[in-house]
Short mmCIF file of N, CA and C in Angstrom, two decimals:
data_model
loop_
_atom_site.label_atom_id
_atom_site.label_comp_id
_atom_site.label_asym_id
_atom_site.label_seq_id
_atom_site.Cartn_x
_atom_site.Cartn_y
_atom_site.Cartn_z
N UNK A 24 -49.93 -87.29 -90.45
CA UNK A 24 -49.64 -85.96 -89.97
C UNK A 24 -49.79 -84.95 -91.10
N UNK A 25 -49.31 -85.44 -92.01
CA UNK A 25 -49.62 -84.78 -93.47
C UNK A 25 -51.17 -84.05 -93.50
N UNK A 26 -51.82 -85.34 -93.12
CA UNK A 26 -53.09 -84.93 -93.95
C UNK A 26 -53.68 -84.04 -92.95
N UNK A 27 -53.70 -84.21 -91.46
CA UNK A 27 -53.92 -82.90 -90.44
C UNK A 27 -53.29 -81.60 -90.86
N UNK A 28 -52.28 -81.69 -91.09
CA UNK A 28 -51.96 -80.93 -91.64
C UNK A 28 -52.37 -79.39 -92.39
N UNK A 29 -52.80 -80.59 -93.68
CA UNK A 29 -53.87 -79.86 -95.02
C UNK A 29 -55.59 -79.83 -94.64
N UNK A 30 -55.31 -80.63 -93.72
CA UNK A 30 -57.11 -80.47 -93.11
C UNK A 30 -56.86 -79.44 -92.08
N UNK A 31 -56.41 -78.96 -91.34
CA UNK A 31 -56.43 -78.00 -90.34
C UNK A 31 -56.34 -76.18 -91.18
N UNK A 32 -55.61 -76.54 -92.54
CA UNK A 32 -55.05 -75.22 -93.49
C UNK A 32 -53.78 -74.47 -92.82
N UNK A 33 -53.17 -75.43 -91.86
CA UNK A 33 -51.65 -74.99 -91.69
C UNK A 33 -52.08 -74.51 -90.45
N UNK A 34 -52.93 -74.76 -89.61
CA UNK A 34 -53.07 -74.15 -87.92
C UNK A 34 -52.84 -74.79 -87.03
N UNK A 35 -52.27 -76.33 -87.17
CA UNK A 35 -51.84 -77.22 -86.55
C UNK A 35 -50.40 -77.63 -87.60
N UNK A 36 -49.47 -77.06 -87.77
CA UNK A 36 -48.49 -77.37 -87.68
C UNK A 36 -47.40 -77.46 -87.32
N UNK A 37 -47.66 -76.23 -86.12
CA UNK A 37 -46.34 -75.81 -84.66
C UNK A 37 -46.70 -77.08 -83.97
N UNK A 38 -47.78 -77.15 -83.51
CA UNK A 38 -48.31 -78.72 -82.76
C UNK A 38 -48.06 -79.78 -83.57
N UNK A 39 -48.17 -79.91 -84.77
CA UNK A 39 -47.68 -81.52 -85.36
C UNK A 39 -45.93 -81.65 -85.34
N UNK A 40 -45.46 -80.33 -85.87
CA UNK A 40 -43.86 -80.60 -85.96
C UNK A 40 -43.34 -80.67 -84.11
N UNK A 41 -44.29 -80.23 -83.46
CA UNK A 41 -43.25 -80.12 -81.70
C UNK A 41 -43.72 -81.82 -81.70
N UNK A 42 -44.87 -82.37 -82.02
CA UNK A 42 -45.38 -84.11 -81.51
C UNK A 42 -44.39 -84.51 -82.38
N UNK A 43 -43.74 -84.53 -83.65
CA UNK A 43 -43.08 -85.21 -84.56
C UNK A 43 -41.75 -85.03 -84.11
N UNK A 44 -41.31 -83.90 -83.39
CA UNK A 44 -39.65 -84.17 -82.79
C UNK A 44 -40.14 -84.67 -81.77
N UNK A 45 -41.39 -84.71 -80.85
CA UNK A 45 -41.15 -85.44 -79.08
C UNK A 45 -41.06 -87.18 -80.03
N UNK A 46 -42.00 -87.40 -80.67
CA UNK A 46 -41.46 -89.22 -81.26
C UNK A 46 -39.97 -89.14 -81.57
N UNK A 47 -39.59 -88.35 -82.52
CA UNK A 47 -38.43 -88.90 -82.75
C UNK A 47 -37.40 -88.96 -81.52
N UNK A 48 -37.44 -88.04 -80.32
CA UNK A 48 -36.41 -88.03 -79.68
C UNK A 48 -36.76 -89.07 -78.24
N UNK A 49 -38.13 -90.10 -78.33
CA UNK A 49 -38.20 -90.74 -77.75
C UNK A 49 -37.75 -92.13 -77.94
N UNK A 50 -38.10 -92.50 -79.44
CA UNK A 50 -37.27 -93.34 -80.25
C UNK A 50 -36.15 -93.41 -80.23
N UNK A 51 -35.82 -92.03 -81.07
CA UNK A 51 -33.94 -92.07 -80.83
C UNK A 51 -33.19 -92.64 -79.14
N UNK A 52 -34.21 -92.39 -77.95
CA UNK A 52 -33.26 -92.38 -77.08
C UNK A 52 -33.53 -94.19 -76.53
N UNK A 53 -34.15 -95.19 -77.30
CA UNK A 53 -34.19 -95.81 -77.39
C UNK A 53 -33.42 -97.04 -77.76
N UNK A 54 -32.40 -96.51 -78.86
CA UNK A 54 -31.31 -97.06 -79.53
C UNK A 54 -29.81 -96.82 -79.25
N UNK A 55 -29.45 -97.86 -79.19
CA UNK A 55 -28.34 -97.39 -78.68
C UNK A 55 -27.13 -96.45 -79.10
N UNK A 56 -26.49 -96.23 -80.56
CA UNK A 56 -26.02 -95.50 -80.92
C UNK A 56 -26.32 -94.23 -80.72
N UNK A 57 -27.66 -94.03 -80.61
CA UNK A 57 -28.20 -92.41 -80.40
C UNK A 57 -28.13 -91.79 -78.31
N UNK A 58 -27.70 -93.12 -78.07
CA UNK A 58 -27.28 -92.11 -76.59
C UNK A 58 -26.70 -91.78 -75.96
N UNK A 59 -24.87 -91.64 -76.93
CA UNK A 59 -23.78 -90.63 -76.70
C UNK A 59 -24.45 -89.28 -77.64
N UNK A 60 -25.39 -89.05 -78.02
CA UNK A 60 -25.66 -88.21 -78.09
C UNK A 60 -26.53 -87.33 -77.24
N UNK A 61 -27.08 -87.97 -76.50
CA UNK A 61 -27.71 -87.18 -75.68
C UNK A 61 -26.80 -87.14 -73.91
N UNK A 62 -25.53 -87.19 -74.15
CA UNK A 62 -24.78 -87.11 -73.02
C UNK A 62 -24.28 -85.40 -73.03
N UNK A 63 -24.70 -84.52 -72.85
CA UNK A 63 -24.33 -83.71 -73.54
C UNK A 63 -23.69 -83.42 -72.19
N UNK A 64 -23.71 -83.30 -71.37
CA UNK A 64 -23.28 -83.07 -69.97
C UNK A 64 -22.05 -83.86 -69.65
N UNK A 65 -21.62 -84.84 -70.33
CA UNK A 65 -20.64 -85.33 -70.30
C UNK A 65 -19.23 -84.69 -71.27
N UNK A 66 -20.22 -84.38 -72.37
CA UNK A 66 -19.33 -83.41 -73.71
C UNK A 66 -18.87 -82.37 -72.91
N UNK A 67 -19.96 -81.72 -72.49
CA UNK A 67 -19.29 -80.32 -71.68
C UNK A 67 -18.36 -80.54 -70.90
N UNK A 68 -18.46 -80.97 -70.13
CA UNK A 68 -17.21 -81.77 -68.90
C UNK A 68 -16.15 -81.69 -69.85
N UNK A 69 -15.83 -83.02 -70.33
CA UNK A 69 -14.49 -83.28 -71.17
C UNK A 69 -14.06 -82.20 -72.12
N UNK A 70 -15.19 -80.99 -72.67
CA UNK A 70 -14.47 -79.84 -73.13
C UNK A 70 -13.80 -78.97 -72.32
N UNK A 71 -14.42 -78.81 -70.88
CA UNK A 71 -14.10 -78.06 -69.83
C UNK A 71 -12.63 -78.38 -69.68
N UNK A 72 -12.58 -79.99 -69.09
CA UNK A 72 -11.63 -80.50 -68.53
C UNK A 72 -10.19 -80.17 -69.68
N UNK A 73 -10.30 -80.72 -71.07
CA UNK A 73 -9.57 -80.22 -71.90
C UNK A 73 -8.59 -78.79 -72.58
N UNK A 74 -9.73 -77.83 -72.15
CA UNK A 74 -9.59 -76.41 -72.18
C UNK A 74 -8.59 -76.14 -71.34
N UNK A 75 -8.59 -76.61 -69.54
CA UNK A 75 -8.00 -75.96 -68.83
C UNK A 75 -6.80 -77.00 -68.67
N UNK A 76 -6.55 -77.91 -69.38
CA UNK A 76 -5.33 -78.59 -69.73
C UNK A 76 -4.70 -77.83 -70.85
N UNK A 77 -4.62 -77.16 -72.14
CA UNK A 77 -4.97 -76.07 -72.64
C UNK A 77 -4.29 -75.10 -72.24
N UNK A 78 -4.99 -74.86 -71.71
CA UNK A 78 -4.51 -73.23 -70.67
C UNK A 78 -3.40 -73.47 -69.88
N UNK A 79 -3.68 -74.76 -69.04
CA UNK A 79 -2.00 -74.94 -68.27
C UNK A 79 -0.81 -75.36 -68.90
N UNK A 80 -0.98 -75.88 -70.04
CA UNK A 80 -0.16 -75.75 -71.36
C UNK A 80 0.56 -74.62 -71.65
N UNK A 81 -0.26 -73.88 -72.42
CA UNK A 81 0.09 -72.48 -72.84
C UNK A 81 0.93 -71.54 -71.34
N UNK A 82 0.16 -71.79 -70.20
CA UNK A 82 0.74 -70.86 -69.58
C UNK A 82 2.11 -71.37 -69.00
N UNK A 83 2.26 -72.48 -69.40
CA UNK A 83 3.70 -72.99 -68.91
C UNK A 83 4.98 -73.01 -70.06
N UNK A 84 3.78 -73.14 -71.30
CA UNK A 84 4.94 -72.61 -72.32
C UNK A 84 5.52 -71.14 -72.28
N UNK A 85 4.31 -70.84 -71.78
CA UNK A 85 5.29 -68.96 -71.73
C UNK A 85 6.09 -68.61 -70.83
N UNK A 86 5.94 -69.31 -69.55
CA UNK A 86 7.00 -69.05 -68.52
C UNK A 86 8.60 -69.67 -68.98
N UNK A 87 7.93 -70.77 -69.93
CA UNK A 87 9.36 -71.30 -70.46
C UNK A 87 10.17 -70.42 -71.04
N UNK A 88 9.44 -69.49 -71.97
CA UNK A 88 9.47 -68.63 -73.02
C UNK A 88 10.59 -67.14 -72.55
N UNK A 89 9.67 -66.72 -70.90
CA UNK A 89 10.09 -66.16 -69.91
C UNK A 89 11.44 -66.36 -69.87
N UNK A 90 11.20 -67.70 -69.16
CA UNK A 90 12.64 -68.22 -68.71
C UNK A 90 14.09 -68.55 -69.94
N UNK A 91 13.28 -68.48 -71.06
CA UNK A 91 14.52 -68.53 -72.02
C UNK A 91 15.16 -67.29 -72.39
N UNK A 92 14.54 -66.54 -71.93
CA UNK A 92 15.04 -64.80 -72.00
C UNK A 92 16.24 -64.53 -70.88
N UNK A 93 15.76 -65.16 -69.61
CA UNK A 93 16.89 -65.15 -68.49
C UNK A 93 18.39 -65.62 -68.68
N UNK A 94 18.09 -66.70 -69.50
CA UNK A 94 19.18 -68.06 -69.39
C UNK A 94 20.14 -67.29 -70.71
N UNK A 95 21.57 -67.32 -70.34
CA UNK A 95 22.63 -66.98 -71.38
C UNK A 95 23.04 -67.90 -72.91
N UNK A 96 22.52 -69.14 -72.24
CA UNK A 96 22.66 -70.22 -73.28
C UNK A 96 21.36 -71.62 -73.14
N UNK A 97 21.55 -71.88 -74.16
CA UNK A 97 20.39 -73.38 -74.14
C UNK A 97 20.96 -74.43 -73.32
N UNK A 98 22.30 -74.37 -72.89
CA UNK A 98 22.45 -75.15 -71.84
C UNK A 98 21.72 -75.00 -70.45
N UNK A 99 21.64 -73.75 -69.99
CA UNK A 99 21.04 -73.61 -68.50
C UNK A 99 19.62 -73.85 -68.94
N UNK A 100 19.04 -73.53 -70.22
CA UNK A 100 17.72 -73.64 -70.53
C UNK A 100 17.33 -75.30 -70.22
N UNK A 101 17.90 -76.24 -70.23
CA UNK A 101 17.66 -77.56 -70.46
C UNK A 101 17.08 -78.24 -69.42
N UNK A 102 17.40 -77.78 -67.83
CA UNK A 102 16.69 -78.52 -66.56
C UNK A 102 15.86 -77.60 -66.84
N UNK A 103 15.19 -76.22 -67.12
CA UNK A 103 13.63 -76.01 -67.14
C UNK A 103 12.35 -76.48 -68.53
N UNK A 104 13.46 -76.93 -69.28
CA UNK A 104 12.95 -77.68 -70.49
C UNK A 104 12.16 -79.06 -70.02
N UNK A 105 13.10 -79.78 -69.69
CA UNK A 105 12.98 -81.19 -68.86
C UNK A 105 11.77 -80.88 -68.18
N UNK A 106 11.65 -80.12 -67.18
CA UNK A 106 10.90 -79.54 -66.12
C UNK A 106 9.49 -79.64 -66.95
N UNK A 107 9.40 -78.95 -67.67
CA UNK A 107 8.31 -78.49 -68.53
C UNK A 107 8.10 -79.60 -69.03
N UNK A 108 8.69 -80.38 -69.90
CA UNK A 108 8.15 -81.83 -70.33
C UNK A 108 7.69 -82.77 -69.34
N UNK A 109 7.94 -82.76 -68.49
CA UNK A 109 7.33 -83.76 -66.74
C UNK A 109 6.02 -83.34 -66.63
N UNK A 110 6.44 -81.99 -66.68
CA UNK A 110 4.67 -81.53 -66.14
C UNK A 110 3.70 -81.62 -66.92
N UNK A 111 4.03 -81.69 -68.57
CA UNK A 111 2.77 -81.92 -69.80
C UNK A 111 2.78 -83.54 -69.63
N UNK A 112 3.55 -84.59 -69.24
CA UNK A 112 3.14 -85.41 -69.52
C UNK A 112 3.70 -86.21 -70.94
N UNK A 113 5.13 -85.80 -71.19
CA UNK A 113 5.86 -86.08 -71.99
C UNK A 113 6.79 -87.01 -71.57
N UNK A 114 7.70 -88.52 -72.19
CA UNK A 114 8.27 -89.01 -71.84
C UNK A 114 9.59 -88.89 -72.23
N UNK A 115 9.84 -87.87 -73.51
CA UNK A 115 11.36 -88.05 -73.88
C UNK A 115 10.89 -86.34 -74.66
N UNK A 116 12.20 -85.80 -74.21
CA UNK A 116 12.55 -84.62 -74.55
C UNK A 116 14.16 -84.42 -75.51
N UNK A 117 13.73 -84.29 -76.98
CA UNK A 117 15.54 -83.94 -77.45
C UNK A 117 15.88 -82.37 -77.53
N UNK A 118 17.07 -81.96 -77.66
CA UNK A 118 17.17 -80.69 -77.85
C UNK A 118 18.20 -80.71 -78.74
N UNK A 119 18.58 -79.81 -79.94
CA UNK A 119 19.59 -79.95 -80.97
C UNK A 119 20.47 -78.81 -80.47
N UNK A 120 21.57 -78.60 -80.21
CA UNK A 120 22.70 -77.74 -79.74
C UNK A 120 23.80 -78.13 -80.93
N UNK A 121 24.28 -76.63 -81.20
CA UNK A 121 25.53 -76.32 -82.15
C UNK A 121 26.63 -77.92 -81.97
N UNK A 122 26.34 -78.01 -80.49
CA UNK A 122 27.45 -79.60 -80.18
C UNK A 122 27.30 -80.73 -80.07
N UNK A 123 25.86 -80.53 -80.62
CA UNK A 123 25.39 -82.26 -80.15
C UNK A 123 23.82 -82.25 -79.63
N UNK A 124 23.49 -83.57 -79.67
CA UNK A 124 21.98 -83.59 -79.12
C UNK A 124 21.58 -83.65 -77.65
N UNK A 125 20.97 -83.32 -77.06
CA UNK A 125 20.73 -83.29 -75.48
C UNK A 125 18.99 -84.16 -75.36
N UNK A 126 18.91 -85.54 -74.87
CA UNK A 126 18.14 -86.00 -74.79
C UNK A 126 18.12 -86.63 -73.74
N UNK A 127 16.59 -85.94 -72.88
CA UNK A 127 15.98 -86.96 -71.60
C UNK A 127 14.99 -87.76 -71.64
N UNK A 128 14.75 -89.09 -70.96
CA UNK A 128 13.64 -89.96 -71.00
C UNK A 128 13.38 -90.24 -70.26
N UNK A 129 12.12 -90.31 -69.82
CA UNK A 129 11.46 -90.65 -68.40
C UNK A 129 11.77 -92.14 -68.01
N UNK A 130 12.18 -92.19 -66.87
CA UNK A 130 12.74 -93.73 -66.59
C UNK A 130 11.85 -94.39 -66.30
N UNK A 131 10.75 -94.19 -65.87
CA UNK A 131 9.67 -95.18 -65.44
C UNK A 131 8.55 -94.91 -66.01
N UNK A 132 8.36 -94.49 -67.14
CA UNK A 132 6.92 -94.27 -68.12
C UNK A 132 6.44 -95.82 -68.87
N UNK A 133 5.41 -96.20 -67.76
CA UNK A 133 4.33 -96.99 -67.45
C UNK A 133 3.38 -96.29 -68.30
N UNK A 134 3.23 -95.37 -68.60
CA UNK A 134 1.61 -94.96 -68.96
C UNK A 134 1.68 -95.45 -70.22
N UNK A 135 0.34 -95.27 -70.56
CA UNK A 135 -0.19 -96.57 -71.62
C UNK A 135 0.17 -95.34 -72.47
N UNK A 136 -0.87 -94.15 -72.48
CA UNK A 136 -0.80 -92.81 -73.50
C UNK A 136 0.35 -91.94 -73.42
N UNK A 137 1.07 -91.35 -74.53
CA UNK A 137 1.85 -90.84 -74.91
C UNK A 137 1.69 -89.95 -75.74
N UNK A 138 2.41 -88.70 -75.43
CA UNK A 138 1.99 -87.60 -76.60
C UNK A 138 3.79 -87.52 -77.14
N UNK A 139 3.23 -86.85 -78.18
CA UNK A 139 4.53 -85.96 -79.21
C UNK A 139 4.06 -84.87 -79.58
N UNK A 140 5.26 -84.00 -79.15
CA UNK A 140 5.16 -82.96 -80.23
C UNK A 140 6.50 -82.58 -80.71
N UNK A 141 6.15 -82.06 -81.85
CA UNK A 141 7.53 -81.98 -82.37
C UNK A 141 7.68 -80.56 -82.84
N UNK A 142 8.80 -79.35 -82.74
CA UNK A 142 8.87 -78.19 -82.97
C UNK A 142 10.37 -78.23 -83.88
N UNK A 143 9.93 -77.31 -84.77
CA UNK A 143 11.33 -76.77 -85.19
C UNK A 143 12.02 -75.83 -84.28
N UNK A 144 13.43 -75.54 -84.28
CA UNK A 144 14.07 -74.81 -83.19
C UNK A 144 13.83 -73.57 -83.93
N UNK A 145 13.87 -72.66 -83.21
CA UNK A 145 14.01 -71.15 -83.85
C UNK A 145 14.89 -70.45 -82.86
N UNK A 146 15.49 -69.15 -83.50
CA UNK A 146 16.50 -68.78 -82.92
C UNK A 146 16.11 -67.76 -81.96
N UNK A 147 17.09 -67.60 -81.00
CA UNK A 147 16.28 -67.40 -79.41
C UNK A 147 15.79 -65.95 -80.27
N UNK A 148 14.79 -65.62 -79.32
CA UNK A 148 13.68 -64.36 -79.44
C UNK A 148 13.83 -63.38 -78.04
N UNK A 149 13.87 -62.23 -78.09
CA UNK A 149 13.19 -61.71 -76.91
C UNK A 149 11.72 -61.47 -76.55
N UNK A 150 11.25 -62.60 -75.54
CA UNK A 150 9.94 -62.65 -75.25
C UNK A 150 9.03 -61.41 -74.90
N UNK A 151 10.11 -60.68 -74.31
CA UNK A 151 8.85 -59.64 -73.78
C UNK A 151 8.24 -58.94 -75.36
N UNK A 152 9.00 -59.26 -76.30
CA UNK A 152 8.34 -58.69 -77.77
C UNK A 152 7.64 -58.93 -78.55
N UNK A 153 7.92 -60.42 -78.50
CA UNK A 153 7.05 -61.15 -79.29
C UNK A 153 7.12 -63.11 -78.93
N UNK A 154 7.01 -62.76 -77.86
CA UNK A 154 6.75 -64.44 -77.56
C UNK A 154 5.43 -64.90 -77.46
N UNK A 155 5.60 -66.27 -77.19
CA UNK A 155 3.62 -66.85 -77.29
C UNK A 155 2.43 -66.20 -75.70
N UNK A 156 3.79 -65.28 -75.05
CA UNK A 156 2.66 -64.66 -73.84
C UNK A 156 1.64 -63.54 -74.51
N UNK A 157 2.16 -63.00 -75.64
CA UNK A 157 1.51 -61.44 -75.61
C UNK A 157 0.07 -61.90 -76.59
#
């Protein structure tokens, strides 16, 4: 390809480099390591799908956020806490109170996958000012 190349004086080299990626990407799709790469339609999906797990995340943390503005104490806060951990898909929720620890665990968590997250407490906020909605 080289030497077409230097024999043509560079007027065939949009045509040699487009023939030199169609080999390689006929090859490549030949082997097996190289054809999660060409799933790209599958990538998109699972970014999609991820994103709007994501989003229903976030938008449930802020209603929490909401709802911690309502509540007089972290005690009434605790069944919408719980609440909120069911719906992400969490199996054990602690909460640290001035009196002690407040911890729920899902009684029948079968599932193989498990998440954590872990937050430091911070001291209550008024959301409409500066919570994770704005």
């Amino acid at each position: 390809m080289g030497f077409a190349a230097y024999w043509s004086r560079g007027n065939l080299v949009p045509v040699l480099l487009g023939l030199a990626t169609l080999i390689l990407l006929l090859c490549a799709g030949k082997l097996n390591f190289s054809r999660s790469w060409f799933a790209v339609g599958r990538v998109v999906d699972s970014s999609l799908a991820m994103r709007q797990e994501i989003q229903y995340a976030l938008t449930l943390m802020c209603w929490l956020a909401l709802e911690g503005g309502r509540r007089h104490s972290a005690e009434e806060l605790w069944t919408d806490l719980v609440f909120a951990a069911q719906r992400l898909g969490f199996s054990s929720v602690k909460m640290a109170l001035a009196d002690g620890d407040r911890v729920w665990e899902e009684t029948n968590s079968c599932s193989l996958s498990t998440r954590s997250f872990t937050r430091f407490r911070r001291a209550f906020r008024d959301p409409r000012t500066e919570g994770p909605c704005l």
